[in-house]
PDB file of C-alpha atoms in Angstrom:
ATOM      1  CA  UNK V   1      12.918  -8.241  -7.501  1.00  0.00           C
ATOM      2  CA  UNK V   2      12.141 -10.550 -10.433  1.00  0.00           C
ATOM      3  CA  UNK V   3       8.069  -9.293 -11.103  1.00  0.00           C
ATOM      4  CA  UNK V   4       9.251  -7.154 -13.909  1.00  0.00           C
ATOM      5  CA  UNK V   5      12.156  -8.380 -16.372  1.00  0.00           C
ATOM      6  CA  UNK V   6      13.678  -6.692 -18.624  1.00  0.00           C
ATOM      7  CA  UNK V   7      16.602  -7.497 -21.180  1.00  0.00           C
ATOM      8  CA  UNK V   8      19.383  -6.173 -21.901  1.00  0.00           C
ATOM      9  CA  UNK V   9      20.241  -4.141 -19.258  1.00  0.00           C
ATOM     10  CA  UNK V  10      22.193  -1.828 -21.534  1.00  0.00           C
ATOM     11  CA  UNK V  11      22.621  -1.299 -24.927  1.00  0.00           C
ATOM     12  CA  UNK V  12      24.720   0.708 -27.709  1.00  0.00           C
ATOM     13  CA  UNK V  13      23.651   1.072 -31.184  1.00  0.00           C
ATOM     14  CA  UNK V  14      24.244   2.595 -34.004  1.00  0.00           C
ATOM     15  CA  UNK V  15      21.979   4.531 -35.783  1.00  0.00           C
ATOM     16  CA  UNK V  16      21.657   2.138 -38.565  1.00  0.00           C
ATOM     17  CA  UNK V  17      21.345  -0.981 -36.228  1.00  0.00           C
ATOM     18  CA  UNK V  18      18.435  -2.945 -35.818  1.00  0.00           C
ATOM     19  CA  UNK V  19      17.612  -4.343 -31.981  1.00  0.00           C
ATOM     20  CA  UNK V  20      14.938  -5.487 -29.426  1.00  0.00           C
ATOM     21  CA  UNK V  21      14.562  -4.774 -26.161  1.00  0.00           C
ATOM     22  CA  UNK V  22      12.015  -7.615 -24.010  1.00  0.00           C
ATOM     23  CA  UNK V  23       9.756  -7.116 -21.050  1.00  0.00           C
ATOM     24  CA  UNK V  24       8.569  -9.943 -18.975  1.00  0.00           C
ATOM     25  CA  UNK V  25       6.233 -10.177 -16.127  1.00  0.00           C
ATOM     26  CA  UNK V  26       5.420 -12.550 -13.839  1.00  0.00           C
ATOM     27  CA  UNK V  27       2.797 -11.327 -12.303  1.00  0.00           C
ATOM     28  CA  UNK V  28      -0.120 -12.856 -14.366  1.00  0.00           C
ATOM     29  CA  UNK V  29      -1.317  -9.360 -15.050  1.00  0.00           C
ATOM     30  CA  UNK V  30      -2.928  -8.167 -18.378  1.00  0.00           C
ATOM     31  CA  UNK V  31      -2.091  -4.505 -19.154  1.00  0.00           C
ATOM     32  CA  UNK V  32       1.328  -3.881 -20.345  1.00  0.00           C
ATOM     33  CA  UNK V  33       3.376  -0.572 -20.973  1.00  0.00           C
ATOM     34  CA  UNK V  34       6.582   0.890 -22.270  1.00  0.00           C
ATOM     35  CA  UNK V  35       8.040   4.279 -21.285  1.00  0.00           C
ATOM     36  CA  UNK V  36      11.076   6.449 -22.008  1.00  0.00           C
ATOM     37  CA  UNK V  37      12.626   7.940 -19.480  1.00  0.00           C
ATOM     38  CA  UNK V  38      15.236  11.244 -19.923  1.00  0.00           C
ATOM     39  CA  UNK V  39      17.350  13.189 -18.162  1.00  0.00           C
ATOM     40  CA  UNK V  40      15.329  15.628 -16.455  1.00  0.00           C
ATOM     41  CA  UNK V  41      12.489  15.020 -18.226  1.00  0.00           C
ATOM     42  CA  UNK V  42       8.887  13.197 -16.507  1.00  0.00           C
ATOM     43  CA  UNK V  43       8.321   9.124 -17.657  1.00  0.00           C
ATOM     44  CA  UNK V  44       6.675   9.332 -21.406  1.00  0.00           C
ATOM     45  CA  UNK V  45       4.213   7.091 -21.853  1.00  0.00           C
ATOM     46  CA  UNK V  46       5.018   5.052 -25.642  1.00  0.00           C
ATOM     47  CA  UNK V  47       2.421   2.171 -25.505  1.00  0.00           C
ATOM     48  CA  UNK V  48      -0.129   0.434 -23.842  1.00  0.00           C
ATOM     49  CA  UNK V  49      -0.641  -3.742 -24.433  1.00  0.00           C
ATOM     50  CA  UNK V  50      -4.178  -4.528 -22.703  1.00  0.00           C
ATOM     51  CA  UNK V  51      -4.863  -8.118 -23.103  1.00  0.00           C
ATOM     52  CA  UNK V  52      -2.337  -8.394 -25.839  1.00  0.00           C
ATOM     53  CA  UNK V  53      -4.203  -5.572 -27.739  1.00  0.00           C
ATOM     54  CA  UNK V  54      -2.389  -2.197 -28.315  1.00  0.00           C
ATOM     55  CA  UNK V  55      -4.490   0.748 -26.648  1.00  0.00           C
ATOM     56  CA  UNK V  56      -2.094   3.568 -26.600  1.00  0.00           C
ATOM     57  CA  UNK V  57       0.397   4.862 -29.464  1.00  0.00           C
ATOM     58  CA  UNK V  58       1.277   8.110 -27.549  1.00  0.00           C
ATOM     59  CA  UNK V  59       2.445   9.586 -30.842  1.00  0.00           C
ATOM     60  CA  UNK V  60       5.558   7.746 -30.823  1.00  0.00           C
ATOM     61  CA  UNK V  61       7.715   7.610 -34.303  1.00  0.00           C
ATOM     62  CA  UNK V  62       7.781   4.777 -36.380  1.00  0.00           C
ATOM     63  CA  UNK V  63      11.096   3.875 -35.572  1.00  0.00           C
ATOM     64  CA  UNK V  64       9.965   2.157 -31.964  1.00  0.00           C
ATOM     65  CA  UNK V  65       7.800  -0.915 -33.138  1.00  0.00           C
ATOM     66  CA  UNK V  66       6.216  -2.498 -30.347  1.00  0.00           C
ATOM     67  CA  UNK V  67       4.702  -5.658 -30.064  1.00  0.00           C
ATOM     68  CA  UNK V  68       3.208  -8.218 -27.247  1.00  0.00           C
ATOM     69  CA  UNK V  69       3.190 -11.631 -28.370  1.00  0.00           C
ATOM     70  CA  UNK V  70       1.098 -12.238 -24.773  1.00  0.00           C
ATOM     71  CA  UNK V  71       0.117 -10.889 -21.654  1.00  0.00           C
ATOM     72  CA  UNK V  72       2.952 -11.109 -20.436  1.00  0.00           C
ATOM     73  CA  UNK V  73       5.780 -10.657 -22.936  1.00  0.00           C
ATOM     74  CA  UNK V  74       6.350  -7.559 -24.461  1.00  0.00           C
ATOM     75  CA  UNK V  75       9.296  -6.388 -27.235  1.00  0.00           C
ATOM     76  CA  UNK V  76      10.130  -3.009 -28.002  1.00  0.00           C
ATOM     77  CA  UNK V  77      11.712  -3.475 -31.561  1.00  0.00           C
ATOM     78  CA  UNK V  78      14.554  -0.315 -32.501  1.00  0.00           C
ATOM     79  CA  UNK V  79      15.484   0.729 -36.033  1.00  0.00           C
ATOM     80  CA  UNK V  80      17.318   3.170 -37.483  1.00  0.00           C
ATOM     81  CA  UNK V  81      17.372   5.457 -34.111  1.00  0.00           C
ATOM     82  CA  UNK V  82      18.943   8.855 -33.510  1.00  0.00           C
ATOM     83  CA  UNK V  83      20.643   9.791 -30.610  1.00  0.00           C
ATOM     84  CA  UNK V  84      18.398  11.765 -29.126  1.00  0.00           C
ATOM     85  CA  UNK V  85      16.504   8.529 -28.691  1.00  0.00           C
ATOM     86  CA  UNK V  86      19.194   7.739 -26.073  1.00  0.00           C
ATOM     87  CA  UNK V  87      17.497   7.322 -22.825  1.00  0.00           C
ATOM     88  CA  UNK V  88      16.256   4.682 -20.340  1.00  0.00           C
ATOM     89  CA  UNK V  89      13.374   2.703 -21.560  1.00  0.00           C
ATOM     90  CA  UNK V  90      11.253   1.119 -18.782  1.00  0.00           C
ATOM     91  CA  UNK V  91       8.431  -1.439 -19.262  1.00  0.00           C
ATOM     92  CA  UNK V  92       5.890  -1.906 -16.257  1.00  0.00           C
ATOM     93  CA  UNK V  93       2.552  -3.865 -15.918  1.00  0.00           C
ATOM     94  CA  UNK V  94      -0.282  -3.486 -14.185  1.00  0.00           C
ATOM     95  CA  UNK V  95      -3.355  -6.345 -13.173  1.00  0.00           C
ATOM     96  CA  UNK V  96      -5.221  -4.412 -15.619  1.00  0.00           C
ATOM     97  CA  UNK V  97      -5.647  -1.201 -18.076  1.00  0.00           C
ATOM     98  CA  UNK V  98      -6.923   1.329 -15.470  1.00  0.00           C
ATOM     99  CA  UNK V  99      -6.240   3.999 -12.748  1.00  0.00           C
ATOM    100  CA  UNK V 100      -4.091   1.217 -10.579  1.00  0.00           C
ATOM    101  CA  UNK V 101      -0.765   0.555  -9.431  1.00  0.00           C
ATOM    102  CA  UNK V 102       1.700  -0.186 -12.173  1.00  0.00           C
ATOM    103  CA  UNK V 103       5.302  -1.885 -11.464  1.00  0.00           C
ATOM    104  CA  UNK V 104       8.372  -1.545 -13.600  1.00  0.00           C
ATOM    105  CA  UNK V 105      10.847  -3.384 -14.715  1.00  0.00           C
ATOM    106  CA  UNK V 106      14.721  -2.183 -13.976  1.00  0.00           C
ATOM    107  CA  UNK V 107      14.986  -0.336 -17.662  1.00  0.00           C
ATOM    108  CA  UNK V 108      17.260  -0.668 -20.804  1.00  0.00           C
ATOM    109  CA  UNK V 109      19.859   2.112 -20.801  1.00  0.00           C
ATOM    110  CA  UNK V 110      20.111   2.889 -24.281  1.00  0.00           C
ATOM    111  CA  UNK V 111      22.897   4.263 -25.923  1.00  0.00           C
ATOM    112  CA  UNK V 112      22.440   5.880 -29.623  1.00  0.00           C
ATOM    113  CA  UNK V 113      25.804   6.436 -31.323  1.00  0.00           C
TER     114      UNK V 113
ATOM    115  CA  UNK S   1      -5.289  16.415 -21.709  1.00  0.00           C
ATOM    116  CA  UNK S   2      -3.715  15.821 -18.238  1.00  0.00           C
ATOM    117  CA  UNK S   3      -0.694  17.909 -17.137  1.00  0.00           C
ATOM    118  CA  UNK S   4       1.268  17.332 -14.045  1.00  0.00           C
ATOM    119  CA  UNK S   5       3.311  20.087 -11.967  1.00  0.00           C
ATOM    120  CA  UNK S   6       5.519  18.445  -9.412  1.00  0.00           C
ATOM    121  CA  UNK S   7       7.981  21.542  -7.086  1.00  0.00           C
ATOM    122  CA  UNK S   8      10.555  21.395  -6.223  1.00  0.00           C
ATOM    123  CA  UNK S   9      12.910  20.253  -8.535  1.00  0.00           C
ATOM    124  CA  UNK S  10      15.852  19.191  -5.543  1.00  0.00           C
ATOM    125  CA  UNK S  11      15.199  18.937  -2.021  1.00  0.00           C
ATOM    126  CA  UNK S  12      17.868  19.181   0.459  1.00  0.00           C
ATOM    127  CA  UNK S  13      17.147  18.659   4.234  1.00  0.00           C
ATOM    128  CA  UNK S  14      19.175  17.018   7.023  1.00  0.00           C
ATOM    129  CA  UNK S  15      18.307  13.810   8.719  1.00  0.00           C
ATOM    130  CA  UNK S  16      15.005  14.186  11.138  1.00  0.00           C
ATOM    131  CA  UNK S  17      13.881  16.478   9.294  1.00  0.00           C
ATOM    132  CA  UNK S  18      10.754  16.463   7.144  1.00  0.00           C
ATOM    133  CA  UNK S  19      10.233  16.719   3.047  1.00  0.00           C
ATOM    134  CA  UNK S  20       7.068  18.011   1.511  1.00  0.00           C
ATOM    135  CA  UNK S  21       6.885  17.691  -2.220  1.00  0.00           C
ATOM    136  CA  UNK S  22       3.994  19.027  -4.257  1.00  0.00           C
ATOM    137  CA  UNK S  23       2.000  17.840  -7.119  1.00  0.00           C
ATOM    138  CA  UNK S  24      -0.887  20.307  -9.103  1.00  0.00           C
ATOM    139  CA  UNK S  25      -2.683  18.612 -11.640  1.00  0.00           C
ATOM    140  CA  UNK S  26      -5.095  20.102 -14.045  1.00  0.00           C
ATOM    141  CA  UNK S  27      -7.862  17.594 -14.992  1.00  0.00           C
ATOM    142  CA  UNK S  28     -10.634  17.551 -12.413  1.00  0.00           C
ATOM    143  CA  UNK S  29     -11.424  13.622 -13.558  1.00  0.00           C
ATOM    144  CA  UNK S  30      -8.191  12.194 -12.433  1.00  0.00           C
ATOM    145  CA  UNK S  31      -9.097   9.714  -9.556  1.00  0.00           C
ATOM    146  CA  UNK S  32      -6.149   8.319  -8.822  1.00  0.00           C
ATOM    147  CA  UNK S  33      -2.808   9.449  -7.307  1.00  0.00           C
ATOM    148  CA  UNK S  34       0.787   7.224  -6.763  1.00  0.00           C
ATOM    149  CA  UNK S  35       3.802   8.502  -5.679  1.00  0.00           C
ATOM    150  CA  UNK S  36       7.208   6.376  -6.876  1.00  0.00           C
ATOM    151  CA  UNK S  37      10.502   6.468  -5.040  1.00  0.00           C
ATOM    152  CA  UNK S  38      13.444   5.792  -7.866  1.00  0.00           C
ATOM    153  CA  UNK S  39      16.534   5.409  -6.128  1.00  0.00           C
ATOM    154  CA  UNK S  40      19.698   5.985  -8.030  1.00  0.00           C
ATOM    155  CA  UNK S  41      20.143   3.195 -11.435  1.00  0.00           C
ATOM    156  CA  UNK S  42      17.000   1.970 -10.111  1.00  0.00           C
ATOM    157  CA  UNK S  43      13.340   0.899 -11.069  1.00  0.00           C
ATOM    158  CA  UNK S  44      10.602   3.469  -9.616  1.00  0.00           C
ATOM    159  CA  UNK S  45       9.000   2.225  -7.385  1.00  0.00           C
ATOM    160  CA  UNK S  46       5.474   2.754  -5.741  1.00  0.00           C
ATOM    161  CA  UNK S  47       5.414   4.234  -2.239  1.00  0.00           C
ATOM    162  CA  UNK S  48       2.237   5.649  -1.658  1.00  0.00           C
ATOM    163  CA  UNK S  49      -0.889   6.053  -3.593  1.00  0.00           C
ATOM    164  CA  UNK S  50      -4.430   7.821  -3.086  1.00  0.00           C
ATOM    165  CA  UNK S  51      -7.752   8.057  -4.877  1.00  0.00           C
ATOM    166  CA  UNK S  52      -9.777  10.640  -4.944  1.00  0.00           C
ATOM    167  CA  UNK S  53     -12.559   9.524  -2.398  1.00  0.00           C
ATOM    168  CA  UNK S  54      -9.996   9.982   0.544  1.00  0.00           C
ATOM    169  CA  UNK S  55      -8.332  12.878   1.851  1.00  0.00           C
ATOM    170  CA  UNK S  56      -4.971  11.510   3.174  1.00  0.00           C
ATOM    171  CA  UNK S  57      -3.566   8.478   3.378  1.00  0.00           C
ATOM    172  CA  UNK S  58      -0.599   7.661   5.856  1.00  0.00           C
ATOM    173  CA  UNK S  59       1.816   4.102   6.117  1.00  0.00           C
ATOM    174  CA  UNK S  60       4.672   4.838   8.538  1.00  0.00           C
ATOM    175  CA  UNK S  61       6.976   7.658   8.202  1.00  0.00           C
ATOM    176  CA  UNK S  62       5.256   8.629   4.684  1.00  0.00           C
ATOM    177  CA  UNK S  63       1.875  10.587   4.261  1.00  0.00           C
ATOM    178  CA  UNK S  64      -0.143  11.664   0.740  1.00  0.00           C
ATOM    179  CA  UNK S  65      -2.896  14.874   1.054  1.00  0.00           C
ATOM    180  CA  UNK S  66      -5.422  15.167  -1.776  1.00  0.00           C
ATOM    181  CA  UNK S  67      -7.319  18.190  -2.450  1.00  0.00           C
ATOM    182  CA  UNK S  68      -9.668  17.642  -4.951  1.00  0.00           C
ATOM    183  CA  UNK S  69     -11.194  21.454  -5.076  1.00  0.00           C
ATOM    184  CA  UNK S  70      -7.271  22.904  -5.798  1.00  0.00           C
ATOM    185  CA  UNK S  71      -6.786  20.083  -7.662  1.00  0.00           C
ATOM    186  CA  UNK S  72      -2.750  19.012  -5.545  1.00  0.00           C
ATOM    187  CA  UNK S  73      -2.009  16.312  -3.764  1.00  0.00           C
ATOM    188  CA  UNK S  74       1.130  16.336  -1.282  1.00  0.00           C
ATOM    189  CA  UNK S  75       3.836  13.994  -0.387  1.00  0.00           C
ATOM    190  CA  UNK S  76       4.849  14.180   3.178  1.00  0.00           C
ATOM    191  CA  UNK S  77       8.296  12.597   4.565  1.00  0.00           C
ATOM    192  CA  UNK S  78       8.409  12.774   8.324  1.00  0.00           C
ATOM    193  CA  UNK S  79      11.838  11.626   9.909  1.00  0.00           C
ATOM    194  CA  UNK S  80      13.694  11.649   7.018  1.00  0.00           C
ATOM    195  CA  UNK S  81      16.586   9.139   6.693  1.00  0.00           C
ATOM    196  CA  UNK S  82      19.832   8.852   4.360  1.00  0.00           C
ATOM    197  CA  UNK S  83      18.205   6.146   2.450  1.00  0.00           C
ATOM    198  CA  UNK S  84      15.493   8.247   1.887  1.00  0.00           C
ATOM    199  CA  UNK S  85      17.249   9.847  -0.666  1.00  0.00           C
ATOM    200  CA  UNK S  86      15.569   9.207  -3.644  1.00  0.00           C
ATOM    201  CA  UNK S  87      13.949  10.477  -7.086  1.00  0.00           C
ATOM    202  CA  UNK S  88      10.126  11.311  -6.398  1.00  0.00           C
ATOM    203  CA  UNK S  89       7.541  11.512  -9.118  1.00  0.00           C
ATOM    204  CA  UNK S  90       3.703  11.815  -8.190  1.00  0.00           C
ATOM    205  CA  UNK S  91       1.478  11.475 -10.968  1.00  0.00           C
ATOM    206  CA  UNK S  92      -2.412  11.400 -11.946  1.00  0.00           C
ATOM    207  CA  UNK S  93      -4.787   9.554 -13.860  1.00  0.00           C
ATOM    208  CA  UNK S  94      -8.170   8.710 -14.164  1.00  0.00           C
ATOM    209  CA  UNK S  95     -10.455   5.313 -15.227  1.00  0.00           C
ATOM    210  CA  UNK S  96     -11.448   7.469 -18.484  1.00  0.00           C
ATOM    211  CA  UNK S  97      -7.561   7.220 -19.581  1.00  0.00           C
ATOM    212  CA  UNK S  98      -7.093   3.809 -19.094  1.00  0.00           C
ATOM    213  CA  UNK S  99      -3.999   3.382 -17.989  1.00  0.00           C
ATOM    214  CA  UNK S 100      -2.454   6.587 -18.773  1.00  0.00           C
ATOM    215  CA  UNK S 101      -0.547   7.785 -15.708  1.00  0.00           C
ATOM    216  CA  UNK S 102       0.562  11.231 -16.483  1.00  0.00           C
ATOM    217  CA  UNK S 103       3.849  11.899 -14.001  1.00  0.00           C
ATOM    218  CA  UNK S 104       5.730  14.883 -12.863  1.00  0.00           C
ATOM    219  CA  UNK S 105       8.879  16.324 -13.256  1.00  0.00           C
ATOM    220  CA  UNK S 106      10.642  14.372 -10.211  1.00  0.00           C
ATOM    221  CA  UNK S 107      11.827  15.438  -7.121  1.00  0.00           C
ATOM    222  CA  UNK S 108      15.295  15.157  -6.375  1.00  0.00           C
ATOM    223  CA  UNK S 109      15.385  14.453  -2.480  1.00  0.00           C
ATOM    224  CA  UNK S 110      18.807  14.743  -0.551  1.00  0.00           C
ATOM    225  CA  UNK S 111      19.099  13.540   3.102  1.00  0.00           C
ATOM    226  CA  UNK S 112      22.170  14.737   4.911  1.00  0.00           C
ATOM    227  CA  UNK S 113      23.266  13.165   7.726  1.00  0.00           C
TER     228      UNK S 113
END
C-alpha cells in the first residue's frame, strides 16, 4: 500500500539525540494525524494537522514537535526522549477533520536507549 | 471526554467458528463507529465502520451492531479463518471532536485451525 508513507521504518536513539520522523500521503486529503502506539495500551492521539493548521495538542510533552509543512507532509520532530517514549508512532490522514475514515501509515518503531 | 471499553482482551476460537468483540462507549454524541484489523508488524487497518443513524451494518463474513440507548456497538466475525487473526480496535467519535477517534484497548483474535 503506498497511500500512507512513513519514514524510517525503525529507529534507535539516544536520549540526547535529535531526529525526525515524516508522514506522507497521497491521497490529496487535508486532515493529518500522529499517534503513539504501546504495548497493550489503545492508539493515543498526539496531533491533529487540518489544512496545514494544528487542531489538536492532546497534551503531549514538549519533547515531540510536530509540524506540517502541507497537506500532505507531516514531521514529527524528537528531542531529548526517554525511553518510555519507546513505542510505535503511526501517522494517518483522513479527506478531512471529522467523524470519517482515517488510514495509517505502516509506523516508526522507535527505540529510546 | 470520550472513553472507550473494548472485551475481551484475547480471543481464541477455532476455524468456522464465530468472534464477537464488544465495544461500550460513554459519550451519547459519538456518531461514528470503525473497527480496524492490525495484523501482526502491520498498519491498522479499517474493516468495518457504522454511524449512528443505522443499526447494523454487514460486508461479507464481517457484521457491526450499534445500540445507541446502551451506548455498544459489536463486532461480529462469522466463519472465522486463520488469516483472520488479527489485532481489533473499535473506536468512537463524534463531528463535535473533529477528528478525535477515541479507540479501545484491542482485541487480540486467535484462529486455530
Amino acid at each position: 500500500e503506498t497511500g500512507v508513507t512513513q519514514t524510517p521504518r525503525h529507529l534507535v536513539m539516544g536520549m540526547t539525540n535529535k531526529k525526525s520522523l515524516k508522514c506522507e500521503q497521497h491521497l490529496g486529503h487535508n486532515a493529518m494525524y500522529w499517534y503513539k502506539q504501546s504495548a497493550k495500551k489503545p492508539l493515543e492521539l498526539m496531533f491533529v494537522y487540518n489544512f496545514k493548521e494544528q487542531t489538536e495538542n492532546n497534551s503531549v510533552p514538549s519533547r515531540f514537535s510536530p509540524e506540517c509543512p502541507n497537506s500532505s507532509h507531516l514531521f514529527l520532530h524528537l528531542h531529548t526522549l526517554q525511553p518510555e517514549d519507546s513505542a510505535l508512532y503511526l501517522c494517518a490522514s483522513s479527506q478531512d477533520e471529522g467523524a470519517e475514515t482515517q488510514y495509517f501509515g505502516p509506523g516508526t518503531r522507535l527505540l529510546v536507549l | 471526554g470520550e472513553n472507550v471499553e473494548q472485551h475481551p482482551s484475547t480471543l481464541s476460537v477455532q476455524e468456522g467458528d464465530s468472534a464477537v468483540i464488544k465495544c461500550t462507549y460513554s459519550d451519547s454524541a459519538s456518531n461514528y463507529f470503525p473497527w480496524y484489523k492490525q495484523e501482526l508488524g502491520k498498519r491498522p487497518q479499517l474493516i468495518i465502520d457504522i454511524r449512528s443513524n443505522v443499526g447494523e451494518k454487514k460486508d461479507q463474513r464481517i457484521a457491526v451492531t450499534l445500540n445507541k440507548t446502551a451506548k455498544h456497538f459489536s463486532l461480529h466475525i462469522t466463519e472465522t479463518q486463520p488469516e483472520d487473526s488479527a489485532v481489533y480496535f473499535c473506536a468512537a467519535s463524534n463531528d463535535n471532536q473533529g477528528g478525535k477517534l477515541i479507540f479501545g484497548q484491542g482485541t487480540e483474535l486467535s484462529v486455530k485451525p
